[in-house]
GROMACS .gro file of C-alpha atoms in nm:
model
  277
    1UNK     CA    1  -2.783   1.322   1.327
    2UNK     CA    2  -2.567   1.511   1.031
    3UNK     CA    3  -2.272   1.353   0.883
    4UNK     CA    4  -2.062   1.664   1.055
    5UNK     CA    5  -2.174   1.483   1.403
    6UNK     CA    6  -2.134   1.130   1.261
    7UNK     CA    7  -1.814   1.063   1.311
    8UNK     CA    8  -1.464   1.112   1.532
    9UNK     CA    9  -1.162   1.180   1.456
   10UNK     CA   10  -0.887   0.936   1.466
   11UNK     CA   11  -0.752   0.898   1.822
   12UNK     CA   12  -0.439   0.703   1.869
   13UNK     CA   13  -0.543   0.368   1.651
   14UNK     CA   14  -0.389   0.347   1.305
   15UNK     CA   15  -0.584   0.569   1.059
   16UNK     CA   16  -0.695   0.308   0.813
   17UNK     CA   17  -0.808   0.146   1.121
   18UNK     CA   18  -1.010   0.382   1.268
   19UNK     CA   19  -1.191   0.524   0.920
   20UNK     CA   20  -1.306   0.171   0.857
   21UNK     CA   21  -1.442   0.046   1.159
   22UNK     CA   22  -1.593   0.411   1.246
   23UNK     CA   23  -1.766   0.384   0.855
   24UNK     CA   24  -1.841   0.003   0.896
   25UNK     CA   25  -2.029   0.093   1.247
   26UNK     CA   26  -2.218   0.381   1.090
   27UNK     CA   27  -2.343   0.167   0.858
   28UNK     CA   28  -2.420  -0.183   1.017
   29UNK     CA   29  -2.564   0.017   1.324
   30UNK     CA   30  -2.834   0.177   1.101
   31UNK     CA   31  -2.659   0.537   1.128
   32UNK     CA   32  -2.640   0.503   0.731
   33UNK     CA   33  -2.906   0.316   0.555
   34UNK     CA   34  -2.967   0.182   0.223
   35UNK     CA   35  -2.906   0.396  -0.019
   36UNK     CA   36  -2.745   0.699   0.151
   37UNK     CA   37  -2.436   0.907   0.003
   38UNK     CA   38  -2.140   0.926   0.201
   39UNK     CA   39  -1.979   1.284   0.234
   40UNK     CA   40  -1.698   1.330  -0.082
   41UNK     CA   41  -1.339   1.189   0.039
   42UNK     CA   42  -1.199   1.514   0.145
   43UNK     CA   43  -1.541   1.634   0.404
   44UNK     CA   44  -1.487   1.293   0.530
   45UNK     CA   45  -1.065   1.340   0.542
   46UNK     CA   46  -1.171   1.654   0.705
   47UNK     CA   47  -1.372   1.513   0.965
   48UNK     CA   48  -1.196   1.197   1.047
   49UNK     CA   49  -0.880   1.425   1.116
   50UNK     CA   50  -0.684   1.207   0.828
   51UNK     CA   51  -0.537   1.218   0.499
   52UNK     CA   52  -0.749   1.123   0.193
   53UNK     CA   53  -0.549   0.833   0.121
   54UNK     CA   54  -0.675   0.691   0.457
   55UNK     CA   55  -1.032   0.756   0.365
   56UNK     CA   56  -0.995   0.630  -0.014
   57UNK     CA   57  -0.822   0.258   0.131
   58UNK     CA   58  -1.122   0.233   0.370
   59UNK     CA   59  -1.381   0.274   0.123
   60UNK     CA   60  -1.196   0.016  -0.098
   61UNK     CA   61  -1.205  -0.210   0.179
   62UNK     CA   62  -1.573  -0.116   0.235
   63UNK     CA   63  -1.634  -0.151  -0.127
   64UNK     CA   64  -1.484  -0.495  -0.088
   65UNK     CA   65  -1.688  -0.636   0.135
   66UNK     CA   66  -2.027  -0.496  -0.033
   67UNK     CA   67  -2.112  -0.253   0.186
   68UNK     CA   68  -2.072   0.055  -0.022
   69UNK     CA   69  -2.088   0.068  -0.381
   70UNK     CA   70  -1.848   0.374  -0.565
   71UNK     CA   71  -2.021   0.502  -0.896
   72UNK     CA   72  -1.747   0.738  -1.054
   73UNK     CA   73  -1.905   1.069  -1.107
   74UNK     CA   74  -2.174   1.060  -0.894
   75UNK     CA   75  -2.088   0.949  -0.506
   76UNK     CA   76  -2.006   0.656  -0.303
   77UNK     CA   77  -2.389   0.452  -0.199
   78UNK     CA   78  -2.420   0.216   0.081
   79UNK     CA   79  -2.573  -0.096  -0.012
   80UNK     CA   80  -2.821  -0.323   0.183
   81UNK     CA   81  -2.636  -0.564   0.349
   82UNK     CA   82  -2.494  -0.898   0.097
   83UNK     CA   83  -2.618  -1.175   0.138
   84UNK     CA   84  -2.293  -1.339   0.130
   85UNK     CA   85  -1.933  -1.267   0.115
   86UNK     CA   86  -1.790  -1.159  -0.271
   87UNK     CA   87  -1.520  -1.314  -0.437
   88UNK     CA   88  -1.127  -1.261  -0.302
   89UNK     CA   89  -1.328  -1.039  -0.026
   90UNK     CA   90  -1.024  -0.916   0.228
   91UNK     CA   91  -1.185  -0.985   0.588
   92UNK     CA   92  -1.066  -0.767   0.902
   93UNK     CA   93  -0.775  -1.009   1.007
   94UNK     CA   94  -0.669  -1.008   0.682
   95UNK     CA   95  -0.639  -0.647   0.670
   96UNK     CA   96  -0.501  -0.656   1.020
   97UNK     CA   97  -0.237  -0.919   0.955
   98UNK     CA   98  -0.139  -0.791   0.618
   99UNK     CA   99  -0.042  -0.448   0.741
  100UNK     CA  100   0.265  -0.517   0.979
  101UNK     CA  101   0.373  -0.764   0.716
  102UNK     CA  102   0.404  -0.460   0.460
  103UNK     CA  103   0.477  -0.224   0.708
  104UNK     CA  104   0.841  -0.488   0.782
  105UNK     CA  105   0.927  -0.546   0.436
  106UNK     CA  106   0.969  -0.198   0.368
  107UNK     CA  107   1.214  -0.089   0.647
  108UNK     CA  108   1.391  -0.433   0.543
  109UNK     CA  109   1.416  -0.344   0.179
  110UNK     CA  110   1.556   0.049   0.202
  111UNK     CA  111   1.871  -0.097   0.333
  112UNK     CA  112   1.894  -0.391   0.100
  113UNK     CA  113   1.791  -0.166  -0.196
  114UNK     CA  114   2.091   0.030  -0.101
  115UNK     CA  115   2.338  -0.260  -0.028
  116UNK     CA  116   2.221  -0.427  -0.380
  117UNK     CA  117   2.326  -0.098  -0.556
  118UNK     CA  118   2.684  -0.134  -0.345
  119UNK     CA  119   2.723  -0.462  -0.414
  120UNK     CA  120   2.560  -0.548  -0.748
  121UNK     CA  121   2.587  -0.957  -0.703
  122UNK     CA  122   2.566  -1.055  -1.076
  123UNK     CA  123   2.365  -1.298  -1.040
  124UNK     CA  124   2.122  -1.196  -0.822
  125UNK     CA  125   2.125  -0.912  -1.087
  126UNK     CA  126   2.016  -1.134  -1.371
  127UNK     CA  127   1.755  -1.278  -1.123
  128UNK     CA  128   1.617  -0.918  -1.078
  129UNK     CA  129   1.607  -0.817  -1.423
  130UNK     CA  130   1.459  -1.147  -1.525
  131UNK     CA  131   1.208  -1.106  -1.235
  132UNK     CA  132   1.128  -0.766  -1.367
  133UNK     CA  133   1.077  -0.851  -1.701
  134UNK     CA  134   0.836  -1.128  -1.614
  135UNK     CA  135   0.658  -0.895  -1.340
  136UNK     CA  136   0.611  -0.614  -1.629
  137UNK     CA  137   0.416  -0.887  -1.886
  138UNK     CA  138   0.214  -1.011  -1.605
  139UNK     CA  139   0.108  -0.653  -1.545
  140UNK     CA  140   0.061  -0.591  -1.899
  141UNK     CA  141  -0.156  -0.922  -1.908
  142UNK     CA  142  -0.348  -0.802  -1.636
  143UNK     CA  143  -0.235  -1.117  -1.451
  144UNK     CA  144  -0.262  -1.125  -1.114
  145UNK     CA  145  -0.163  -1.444  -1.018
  146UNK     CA  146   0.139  -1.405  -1.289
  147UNK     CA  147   0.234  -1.109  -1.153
  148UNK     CA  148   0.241  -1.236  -0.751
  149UNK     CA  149   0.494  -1.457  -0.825
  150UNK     CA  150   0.667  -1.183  -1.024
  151UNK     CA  151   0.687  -0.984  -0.730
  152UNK     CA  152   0.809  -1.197  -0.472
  153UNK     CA  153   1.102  -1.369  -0.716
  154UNK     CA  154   1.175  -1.022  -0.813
  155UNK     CA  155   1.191  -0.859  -0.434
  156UNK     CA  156   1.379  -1.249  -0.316
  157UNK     CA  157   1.593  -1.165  -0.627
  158UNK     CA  158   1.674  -0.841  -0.438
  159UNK     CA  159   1.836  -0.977  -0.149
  160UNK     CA  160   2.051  -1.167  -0.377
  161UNK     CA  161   2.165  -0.872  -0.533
  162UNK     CA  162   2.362  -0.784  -0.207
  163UNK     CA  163   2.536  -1.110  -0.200
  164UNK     CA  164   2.453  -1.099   0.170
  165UNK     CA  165   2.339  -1.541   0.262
  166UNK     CA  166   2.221  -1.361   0.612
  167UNK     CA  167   1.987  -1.093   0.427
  168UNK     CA  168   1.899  -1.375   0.158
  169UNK     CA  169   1.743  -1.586   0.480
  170UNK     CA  170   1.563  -1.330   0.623
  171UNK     CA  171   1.408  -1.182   0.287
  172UNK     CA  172   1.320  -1.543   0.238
  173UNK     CA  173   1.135  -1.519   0.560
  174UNK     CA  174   1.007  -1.203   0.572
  175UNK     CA  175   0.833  -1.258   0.222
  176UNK     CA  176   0.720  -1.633   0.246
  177UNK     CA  177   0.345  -1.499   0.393
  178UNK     CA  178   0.256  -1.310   0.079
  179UNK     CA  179   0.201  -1.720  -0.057
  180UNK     CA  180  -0.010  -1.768   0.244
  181UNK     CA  181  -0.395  -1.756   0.178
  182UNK     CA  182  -0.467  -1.456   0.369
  183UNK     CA  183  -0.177  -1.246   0.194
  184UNK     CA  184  -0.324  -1.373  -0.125
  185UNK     CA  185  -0.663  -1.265  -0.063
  186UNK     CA  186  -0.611  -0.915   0.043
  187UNK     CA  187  -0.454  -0.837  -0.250
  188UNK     CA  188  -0.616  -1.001  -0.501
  189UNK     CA  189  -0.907  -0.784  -0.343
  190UNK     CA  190  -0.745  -0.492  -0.401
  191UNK     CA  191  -0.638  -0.571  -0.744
  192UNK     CA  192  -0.990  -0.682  -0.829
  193UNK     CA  193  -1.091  -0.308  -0.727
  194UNK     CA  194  -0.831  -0.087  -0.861
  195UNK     CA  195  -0.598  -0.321  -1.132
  196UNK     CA  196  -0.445   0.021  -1.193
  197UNK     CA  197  -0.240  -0.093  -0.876
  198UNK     CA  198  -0.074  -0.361  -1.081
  199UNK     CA  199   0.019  -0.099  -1.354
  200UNK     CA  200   0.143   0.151  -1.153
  201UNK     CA  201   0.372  -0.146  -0.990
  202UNK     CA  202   0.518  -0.240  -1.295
  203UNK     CA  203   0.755   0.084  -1.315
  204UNK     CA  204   0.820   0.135  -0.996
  205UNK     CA  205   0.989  -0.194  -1.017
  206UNK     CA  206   1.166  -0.118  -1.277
  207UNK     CA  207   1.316   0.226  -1.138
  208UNK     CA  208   1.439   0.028  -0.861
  209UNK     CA  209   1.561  -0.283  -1.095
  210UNK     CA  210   1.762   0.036  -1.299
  211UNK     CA  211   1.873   0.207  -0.982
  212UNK     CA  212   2.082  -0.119  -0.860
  213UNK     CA  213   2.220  -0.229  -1.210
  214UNK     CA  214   2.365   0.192  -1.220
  215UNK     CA  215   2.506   0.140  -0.860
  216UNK     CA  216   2.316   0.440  -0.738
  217UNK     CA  217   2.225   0.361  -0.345
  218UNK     CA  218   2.049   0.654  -0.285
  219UNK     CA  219   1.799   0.646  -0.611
  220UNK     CA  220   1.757   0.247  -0.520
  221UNK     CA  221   1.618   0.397  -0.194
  222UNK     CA  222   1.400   0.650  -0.300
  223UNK     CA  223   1.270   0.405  -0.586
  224UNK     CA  224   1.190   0.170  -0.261
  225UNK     CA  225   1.010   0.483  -0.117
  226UNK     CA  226   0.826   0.581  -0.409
  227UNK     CA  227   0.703   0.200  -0.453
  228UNK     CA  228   0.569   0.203  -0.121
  229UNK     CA  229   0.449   0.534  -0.169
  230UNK     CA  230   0.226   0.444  -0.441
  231UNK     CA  231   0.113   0.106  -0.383
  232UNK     CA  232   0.145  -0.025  -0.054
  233UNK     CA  233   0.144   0.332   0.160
  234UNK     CA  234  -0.240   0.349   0.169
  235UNK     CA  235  -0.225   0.000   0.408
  236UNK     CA  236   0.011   0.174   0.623
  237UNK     CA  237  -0.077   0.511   0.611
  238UNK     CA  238   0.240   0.660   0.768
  239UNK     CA  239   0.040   0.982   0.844
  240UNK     CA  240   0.259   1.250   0.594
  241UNK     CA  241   0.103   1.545   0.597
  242UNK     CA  242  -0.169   1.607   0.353
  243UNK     CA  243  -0.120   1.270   0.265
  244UNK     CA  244   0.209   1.414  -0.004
  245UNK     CA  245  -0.077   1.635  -0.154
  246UNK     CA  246  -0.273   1.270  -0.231
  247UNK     CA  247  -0.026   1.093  -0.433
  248UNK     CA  248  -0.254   0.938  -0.643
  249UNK     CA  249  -0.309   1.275  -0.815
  250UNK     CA  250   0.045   1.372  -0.763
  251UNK     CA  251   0.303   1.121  -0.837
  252UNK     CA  252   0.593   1.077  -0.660
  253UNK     CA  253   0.898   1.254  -0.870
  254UNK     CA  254   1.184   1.048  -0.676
  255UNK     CA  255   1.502   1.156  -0.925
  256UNK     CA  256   1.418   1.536  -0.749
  257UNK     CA  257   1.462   1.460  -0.406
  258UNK     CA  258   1.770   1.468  -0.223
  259UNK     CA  259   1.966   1.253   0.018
  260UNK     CA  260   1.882   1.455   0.326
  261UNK     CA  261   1.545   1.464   0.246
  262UNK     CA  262   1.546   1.068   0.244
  263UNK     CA  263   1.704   1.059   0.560
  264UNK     CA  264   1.469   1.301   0.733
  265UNK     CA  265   1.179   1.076   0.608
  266UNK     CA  266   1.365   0.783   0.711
  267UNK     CA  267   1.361   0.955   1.081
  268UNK     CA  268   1.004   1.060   1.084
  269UNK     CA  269   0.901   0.678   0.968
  270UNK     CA  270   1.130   0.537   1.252
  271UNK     CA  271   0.983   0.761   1.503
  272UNK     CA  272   0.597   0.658   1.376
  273UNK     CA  273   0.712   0.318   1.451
  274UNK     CA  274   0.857   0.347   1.759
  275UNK     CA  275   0.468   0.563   1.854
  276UNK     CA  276   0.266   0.293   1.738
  277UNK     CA  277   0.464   0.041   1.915
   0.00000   0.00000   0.00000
């Protein structure tokens, strides 16, 4: 059997999904032994029917849970099967439960990004900056458990910002999982693989944290979509075309895009949604 034969494209499950348990069958079924190479990311983008960021999350998660082993420069290796599970290792109802929950905060946080920037609560503004500060050492310090705290006083610290007690509740809410075990554990994993992720959190952050102190709604929202974008939009994969020509070699340039084109986004996201529901 060739690898052009190997696998099928993505039907109607979510992409990330699909790659990973169609890659994870392949190889526990004996379809991929020891010491094979798996096709580069864009044959197998090509013949999942999927975006390379898809493909690239899967084999993180793969790589994860010591399946595969990715040797920069030379291929991606499956691996005889590991004895036992390695350290912060994200299991399949992690990965499952973690997605929703990332998938809710960020249709919750483009509107409060834009009501912070409206209302500019001062101090849930000194919160955020103080947040942001602490979240950009952590990152700096390369530490992770630093830096998850960071994050969720500096996205709590959001809410406040709006001076809304009703949006304050439900961010409270909405983020009190990431402290949960499971939330921890994915991503610490992916941390562990690619602490780049931390770095590249660190300004995002930061354009958003500048966006609301300027009172600009629409850059706090496109800061929201460019964080999302670049570290979390790999979990969700919201199926852009071409992937935004794989952000990880093209950054998202935020300041250039217009208001319209925010809201047309905004309407293709909704209308995922409302598919995969």
């Amino acid at each position: 059997m060739t690898h052009a034969t190997l696998f099928q494209p993505a039907a109607t499950t979510r992409k990330v999904d699909h790659v990973l348990h169609e890659l994870r069958r392949a190889i526990q079924g004996g379809q991929l032994n020891p010491g094979d190479r798996l096709p580069a990311e864009r044959e197998l983008a090509a013949q999942f029917g999927v975006g390379r960021s898809s493909v690239r999350e899967a084999l993180s998660v793969l790589q994860m849970s010591g399946l595969i082993d990715v040797r920069h420069g030379q291929g991606t290796f499956v691996l005889p099967a590991p004895p036992t599970a390695p350290p912060h290792a994200a299991t399949p109802d992690d990965q499952l439960d973690f997605l929703p929950l990332t998938e809710a905060r960020y249709a919750f946080e483009l509107g409060v990004a834009r009501l912070a920037a409206q209302r500019r609560d001062p101090a849930g503004l000194r919160d955020l900056r103080a947040a942001q500060a602490a979240l950009h050492a952590a990152a700096h310090a390369a530490d992770a458990a630093a830096f998850e705290t960071a994050n969720l006083d500096f996205h709590l610290a959001l809410a406040a910002t709006t001076g809304n007690a009703g949006l304050m509740a439900v961010a409270a809410q909405l983020h009190a999982p990431l402290a949960s075990q499971g939330a921890r554990r994915v991503r610490r994993a992916f941390y562990d693989v690619t602490p780049q992720r931390i770095l590249q959190a660190a300004p995002l952050h930061a354009a958003l944290a500048d966006a609301v102190a300027a009172a600009q709604p629409e850059a706090a929202m496109r800061a929201v979509m460019a964080h999302y974008a670049n570290v979390a939009a790999p979990l969700l994969d919201e199926g852009n075309p071409d992937d935004a020509a794989d952000a990880a070699d093209a950054p998202t340039q935020p300041e250039e895009r217009q208001p319209e084109q925010v809201r047309a986004e905004q309407v293709r996201a909704a209308a995922g949604q409302r598919r995969e529901a």
